[in-house]
CSV table of C-alpha atoms in Angstrom, one decimal:
chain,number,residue,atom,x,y,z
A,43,UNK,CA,0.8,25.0,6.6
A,44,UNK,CA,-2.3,23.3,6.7
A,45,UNK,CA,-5.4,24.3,9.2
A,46,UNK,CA,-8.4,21.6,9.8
A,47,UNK,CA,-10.8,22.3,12.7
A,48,UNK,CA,-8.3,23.7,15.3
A,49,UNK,CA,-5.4,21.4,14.3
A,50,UNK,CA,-2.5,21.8,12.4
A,51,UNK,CA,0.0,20.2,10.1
A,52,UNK,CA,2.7,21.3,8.0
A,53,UNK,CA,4.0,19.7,4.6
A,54,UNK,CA,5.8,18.6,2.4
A,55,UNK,CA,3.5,15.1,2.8
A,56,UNK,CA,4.0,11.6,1.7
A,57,UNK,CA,1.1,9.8,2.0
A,58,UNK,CA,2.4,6.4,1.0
A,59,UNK,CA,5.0,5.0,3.3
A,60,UNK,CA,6.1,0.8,4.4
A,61,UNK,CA,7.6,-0.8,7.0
A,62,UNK,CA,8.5,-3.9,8.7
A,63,UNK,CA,4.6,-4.1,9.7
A,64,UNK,CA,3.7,-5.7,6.0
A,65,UNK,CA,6.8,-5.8,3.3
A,66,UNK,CA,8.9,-2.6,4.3
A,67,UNK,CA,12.7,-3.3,5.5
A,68,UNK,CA,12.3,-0.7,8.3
A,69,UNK,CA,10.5,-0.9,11.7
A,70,UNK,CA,7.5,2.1,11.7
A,71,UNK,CA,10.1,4.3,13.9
A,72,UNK,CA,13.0,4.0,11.4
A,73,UNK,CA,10.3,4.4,8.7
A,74,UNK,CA,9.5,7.8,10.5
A,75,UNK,CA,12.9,9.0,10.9
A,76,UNK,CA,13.2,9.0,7.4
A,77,UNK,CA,10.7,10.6,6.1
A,78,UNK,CA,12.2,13.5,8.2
A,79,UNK,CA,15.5,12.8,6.8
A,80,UNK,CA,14.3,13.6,3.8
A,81,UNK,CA,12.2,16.7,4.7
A,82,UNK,CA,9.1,15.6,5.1
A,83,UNK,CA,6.7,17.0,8.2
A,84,UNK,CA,3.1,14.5,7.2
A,85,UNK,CA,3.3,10.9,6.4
A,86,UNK,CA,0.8,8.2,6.6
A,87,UNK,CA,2.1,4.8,7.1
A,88,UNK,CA,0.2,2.5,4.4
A,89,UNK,CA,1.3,-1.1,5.4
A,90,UNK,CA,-0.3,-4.0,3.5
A,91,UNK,CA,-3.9,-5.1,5.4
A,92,UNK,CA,-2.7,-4.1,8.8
A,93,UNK,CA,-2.8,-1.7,11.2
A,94,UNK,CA,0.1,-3.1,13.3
A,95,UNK,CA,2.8,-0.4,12.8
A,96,UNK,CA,0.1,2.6,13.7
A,97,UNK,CA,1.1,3.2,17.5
A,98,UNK,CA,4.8,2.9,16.9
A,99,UNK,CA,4.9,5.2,14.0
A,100,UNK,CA,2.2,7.6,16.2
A,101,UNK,CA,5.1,7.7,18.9
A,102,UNK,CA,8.1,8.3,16.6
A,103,UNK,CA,5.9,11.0,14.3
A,104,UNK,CA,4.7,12.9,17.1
A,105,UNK,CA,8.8,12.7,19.1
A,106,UNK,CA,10.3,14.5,15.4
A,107,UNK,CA,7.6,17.1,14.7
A,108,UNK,CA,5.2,15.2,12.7
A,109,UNK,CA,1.8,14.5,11.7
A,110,UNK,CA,0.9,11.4,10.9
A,111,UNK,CA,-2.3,10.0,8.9
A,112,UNK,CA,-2.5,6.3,10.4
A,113,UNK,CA,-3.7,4.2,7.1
A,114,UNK,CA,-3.4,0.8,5.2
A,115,UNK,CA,-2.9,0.2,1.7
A,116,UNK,CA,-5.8,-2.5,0.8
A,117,UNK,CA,-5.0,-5.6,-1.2
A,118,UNK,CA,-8.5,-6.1,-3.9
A,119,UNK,CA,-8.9,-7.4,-7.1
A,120,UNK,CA,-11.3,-6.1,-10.4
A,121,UNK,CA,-11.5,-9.6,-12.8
A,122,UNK,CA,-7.6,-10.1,-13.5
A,123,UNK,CA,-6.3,-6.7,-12.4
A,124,UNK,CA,-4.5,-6.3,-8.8
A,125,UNK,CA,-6.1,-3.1,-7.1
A,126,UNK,CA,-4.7,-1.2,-4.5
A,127,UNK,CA,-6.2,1.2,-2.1
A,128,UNK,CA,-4.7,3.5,0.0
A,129,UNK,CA,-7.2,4.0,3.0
A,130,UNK,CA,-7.3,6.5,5.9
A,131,UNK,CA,-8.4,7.6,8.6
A,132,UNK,CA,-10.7,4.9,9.1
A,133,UNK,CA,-11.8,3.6,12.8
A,134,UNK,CA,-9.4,0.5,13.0
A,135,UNK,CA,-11.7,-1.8,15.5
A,136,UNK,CA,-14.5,-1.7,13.0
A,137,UNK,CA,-15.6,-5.5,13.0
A,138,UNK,CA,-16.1,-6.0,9.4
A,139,UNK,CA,-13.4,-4.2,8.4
A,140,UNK,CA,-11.2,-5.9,10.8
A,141,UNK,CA,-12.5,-9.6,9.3
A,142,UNK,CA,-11.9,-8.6,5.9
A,143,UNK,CA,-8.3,-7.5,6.6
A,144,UNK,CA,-7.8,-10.5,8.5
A,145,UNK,CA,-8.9,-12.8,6.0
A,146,UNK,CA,-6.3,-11.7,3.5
A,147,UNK,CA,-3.9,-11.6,6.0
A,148,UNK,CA,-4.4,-15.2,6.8
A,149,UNK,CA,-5.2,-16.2,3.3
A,150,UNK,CA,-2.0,-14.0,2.3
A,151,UNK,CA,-0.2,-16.8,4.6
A,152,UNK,CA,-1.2,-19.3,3.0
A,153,UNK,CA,-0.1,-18.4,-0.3
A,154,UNK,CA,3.2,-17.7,1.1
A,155,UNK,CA,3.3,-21.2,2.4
A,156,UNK,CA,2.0,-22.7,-0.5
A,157,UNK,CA,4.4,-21.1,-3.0
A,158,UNK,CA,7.3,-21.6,-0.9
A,159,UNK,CA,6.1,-25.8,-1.1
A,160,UNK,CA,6.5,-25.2,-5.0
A,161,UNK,CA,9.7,-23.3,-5.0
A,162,UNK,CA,11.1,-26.2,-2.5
A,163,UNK,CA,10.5,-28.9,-5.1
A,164,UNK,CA,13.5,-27.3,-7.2
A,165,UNK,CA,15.3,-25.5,-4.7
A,166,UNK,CA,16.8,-25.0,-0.9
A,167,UNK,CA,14.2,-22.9,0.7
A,168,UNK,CA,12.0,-23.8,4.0
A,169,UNK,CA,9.2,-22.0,5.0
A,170,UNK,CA,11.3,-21.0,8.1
A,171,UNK,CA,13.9,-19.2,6.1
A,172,UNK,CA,10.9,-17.2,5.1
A,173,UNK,CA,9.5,-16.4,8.8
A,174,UNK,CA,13.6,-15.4,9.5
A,175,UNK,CA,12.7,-12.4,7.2
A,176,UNK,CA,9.3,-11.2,8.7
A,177,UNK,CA,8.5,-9.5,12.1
A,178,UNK,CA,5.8,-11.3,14.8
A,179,UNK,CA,2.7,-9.9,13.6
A,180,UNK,CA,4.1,-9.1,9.5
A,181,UNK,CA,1.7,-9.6,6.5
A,182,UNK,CA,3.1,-12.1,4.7
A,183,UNK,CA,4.2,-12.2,1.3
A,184,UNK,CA,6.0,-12.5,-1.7
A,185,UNK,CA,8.7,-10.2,-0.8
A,186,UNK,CA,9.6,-12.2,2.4
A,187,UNK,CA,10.1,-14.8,0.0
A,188,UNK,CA,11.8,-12.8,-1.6
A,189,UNK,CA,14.0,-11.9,0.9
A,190,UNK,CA,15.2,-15.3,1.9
A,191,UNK,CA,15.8,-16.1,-1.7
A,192,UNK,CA,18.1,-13.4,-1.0
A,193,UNK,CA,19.8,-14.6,2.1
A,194,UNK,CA,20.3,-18.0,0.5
A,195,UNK,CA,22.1,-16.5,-2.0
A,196,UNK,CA,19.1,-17.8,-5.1
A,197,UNK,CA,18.8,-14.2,-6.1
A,198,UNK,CA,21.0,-11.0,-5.6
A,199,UNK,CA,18.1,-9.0,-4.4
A,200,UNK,CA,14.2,-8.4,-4.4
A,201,UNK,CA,14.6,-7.4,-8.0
A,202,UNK,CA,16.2,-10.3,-8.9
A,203,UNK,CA,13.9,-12.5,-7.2
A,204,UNK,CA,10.9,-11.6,-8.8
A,205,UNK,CA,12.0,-10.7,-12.1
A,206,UNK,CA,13.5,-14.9,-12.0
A,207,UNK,CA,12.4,-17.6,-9.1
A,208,UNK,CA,9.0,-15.3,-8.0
A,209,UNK,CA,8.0,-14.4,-11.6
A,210,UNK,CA,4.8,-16.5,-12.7
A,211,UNK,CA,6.2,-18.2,-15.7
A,212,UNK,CA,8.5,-20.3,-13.7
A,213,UNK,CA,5.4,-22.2,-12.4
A,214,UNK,CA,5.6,-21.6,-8.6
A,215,UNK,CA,3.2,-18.9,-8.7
A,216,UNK,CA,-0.4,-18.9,-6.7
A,217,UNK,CA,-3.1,-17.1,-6.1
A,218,UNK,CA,-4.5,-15.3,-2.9
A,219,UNK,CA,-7.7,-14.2,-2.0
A,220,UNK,CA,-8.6,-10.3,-2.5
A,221,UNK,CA,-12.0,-8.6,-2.0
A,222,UNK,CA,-13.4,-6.6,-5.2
A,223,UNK,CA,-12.8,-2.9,-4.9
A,224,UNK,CA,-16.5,-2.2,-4.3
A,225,UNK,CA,-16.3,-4.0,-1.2
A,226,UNK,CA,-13.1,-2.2,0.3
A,227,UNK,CA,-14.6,0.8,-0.7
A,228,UNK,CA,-18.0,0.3,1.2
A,229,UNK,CA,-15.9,-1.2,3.9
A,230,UNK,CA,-13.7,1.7,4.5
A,231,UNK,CA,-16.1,4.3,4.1
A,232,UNK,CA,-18.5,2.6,6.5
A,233,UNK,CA,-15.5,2.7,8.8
A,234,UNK,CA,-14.9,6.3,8.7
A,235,UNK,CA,-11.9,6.6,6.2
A,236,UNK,CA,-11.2,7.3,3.0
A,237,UNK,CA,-10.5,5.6,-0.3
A,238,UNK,CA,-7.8,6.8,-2.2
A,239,UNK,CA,-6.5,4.1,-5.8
A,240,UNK,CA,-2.9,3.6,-5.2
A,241,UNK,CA,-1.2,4.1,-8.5
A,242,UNK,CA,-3.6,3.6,-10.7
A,243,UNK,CA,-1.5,3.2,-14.0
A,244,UNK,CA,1.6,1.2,-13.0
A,245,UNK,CA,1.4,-0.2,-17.0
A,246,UNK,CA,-0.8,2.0,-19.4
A,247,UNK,CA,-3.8,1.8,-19.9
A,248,UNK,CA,-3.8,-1.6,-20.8
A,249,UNK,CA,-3.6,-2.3,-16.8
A,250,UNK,CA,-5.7,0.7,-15.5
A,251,UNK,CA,-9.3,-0.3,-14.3
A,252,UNK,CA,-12.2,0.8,-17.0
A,253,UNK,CA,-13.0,4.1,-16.6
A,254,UNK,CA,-17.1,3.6,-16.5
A,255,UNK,CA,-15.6,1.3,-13.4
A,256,UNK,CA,-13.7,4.3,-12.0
A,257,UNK,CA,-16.7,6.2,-12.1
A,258,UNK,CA,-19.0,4.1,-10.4
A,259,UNK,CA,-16.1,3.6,-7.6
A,260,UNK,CA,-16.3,6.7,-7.2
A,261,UNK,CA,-20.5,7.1,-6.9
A,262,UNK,CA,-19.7,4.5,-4.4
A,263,UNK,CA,-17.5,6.7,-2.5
A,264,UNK,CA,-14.1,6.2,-4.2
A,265,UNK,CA,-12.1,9.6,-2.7
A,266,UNK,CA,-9.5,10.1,-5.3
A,267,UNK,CA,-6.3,9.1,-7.0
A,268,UNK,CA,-2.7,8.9,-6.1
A,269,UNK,CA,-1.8,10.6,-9.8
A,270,UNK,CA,2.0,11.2,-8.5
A,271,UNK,CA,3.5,8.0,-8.0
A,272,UNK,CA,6.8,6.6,-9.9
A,273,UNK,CA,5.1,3.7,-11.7
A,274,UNK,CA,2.3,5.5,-13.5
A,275,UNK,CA,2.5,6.4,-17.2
A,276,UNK,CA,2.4,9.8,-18.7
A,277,UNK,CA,-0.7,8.4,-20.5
A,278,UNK,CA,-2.1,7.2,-16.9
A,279,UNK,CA,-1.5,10.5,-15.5
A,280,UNK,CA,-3.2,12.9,-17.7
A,281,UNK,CA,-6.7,10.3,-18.0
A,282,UNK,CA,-6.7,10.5,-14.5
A,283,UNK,CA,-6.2,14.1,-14.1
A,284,UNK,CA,-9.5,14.8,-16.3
A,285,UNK,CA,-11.4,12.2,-14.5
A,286,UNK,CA,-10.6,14.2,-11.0
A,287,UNK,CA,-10.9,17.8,-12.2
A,288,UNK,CA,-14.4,16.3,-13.9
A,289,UNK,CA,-14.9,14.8,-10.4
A,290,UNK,CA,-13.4,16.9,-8.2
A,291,UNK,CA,-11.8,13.9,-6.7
A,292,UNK,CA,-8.6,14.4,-4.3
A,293,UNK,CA,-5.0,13.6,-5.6
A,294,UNK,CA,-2.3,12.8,-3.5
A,295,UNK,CA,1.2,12.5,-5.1
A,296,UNK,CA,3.2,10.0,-2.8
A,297,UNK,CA,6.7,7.6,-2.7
A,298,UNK,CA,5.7,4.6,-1.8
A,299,UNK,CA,8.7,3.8,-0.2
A,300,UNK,CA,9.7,0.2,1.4
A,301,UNK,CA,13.1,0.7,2.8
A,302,UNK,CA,15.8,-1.4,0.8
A,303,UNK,CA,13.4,-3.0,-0.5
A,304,UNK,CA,12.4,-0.8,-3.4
A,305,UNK,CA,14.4,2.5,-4.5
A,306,UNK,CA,11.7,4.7,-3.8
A,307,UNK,CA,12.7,7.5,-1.9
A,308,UNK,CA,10.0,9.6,1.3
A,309,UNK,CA,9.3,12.4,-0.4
A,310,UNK,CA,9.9,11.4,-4.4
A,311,UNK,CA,6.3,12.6,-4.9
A,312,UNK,CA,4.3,14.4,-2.0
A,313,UNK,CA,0.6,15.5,-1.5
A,314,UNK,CA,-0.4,19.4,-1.7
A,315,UNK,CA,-1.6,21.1,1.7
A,316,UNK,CA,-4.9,21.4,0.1
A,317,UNK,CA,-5.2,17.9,-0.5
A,318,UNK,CA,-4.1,16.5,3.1
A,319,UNK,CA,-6.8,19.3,4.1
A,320,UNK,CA,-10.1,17.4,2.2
A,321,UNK,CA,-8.3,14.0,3.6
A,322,UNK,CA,-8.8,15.1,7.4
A,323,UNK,CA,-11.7,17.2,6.7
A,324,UNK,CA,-13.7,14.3,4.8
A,325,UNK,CA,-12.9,11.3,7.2
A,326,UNK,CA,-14.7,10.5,10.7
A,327,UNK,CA,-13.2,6.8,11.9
A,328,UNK,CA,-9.9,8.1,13.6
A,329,UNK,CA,-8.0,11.4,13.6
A,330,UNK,CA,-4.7,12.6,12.8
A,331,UNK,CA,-1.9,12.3,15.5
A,332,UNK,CA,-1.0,15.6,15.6
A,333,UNK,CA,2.9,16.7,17.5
């Protein structure tokens, strides 16, 4: 049992959760239910550079017992490397914040269209078979795609589809735009929330940003890491530990779960109580929704 300023929350807490909002396969209620399913009592939903699935997950979290962290998982870019940043927290009408996010959102849109031109050149896929897959006000992307490579029957499922037709050797690839790290961070922080690197390692070392860079994310207000996610490496794992205990940086430990669409399962990895507690305690833009 947690205890911030009055309020409390109870874990086990998985601070890294998708829905229908951005490329989950769940609307933020179903998302909610389970995540108690699976014993969890603190979530944060994290959808891709949106805040669209916050009141609907409020409602459901609060209805089963739950605290939830409202958040967004922040699509940057350091040179070549795809960054993600797990934000929370954060005051959601904060006008710069709000035209960054919707900038990828609509760039993100683009891309989608533009790679779904290619992939039509070889095969029988319409951008509308790609808006069948998404809900009104979705973030767009490659795993839509995916989808309705799916539903045509190009691919047997999201796996499939980007390990063949989405991979970037069969030419249809394109680029999006995504701010540099540095710039979410400020971002973010101005807004009240906090910054936490979404696993950080997914492939070595070789993948992982430089660590004079993590440093200096971190003088810039970088909060922590999430050190307990599926994808990072042993190697990953313990660099990253001696960088936070050196730091005294907060580490969250999370799923990263999308419904079908990955097999990550609420609750796989969770957050400590003690961890949740800096969280809350460090951010000002919006507070928990407490039951």
């Amino acid at each position: 049992m947690g205890d911030v300023g009055g309020e409390r929350f109870r874990g086990p807490s998985d601070l890294h959760l998708h829905s229908t909002r951005s490329d989950g396969t769940e609307p933020p209620a179903d998302v909610m239910a389970a995540a108690h399913r699976h014993g969890l009592r603190t979530v944060a939903l994290t959808d891709h550079d949106t805040t669209a699935g916050w009141a609907e997950a409020a409602e459901a979290a609060t209805s089963l017992g739950m605290t939830l962290l409202p958040g967004m998982e922040f699509s940057a870019k350091h040179e070549w490397r795809s960054v993600h940043l797990l934000s929370y927290l954060f005051d959601p009408d904060d006008p710069e914040l709000r035209a960054e996010t919707e900038r990828i959102r609509g760039d993100r849109m683009g891309r989608a269209e533009r790679i779904v031109a290619n992939i039509a050149r070889d095969y029988d896929l319409t951008w509308e078979d790609v808006l069948a897959q998404t809900t009104l006000d979705a973030t767009v992307g490659r795993p839509h795609i995916a989808d309705a490579l799916v539903a045509r029957g190009l691919a047997r499922d999201r796996g499939e589809a980007f390990d063949g037709i989405l991979h970037p050797r069969e030419g249809y690839y394109e680029p999006h735009y995504a701010p540099d790290p540095f710039r979410v961070v400020e971002l973010v922080t101005a807004a009240g929330g906090v910054v936490i690197i979404a696993h950080p390692t997914p492939h070595g070392r070789s993948r992982m940003m430089p660590e004079s860079v993590l440093h200096a994310l971190i003088d810039a207000g970088l909060a922590g890491f999430e050190i307990d996610h599926r994808e990072n490496t042993a190697d990953g794992k313990r660099i990253l530990r001696r960088i936070a205990a050196d730091r005294d940086l907060i580490v969250t430990g999370s799923s990263d779960y999308h419904g079908r669409g990955k097999p990550n399962l609420p609750g796989e990895n969770t957050t400590s109580d003690a961890m949740v507690a800096r969280i809350i305690a460090r951010a000002t833009g919006t507070p928990p929704v407490y039951p």
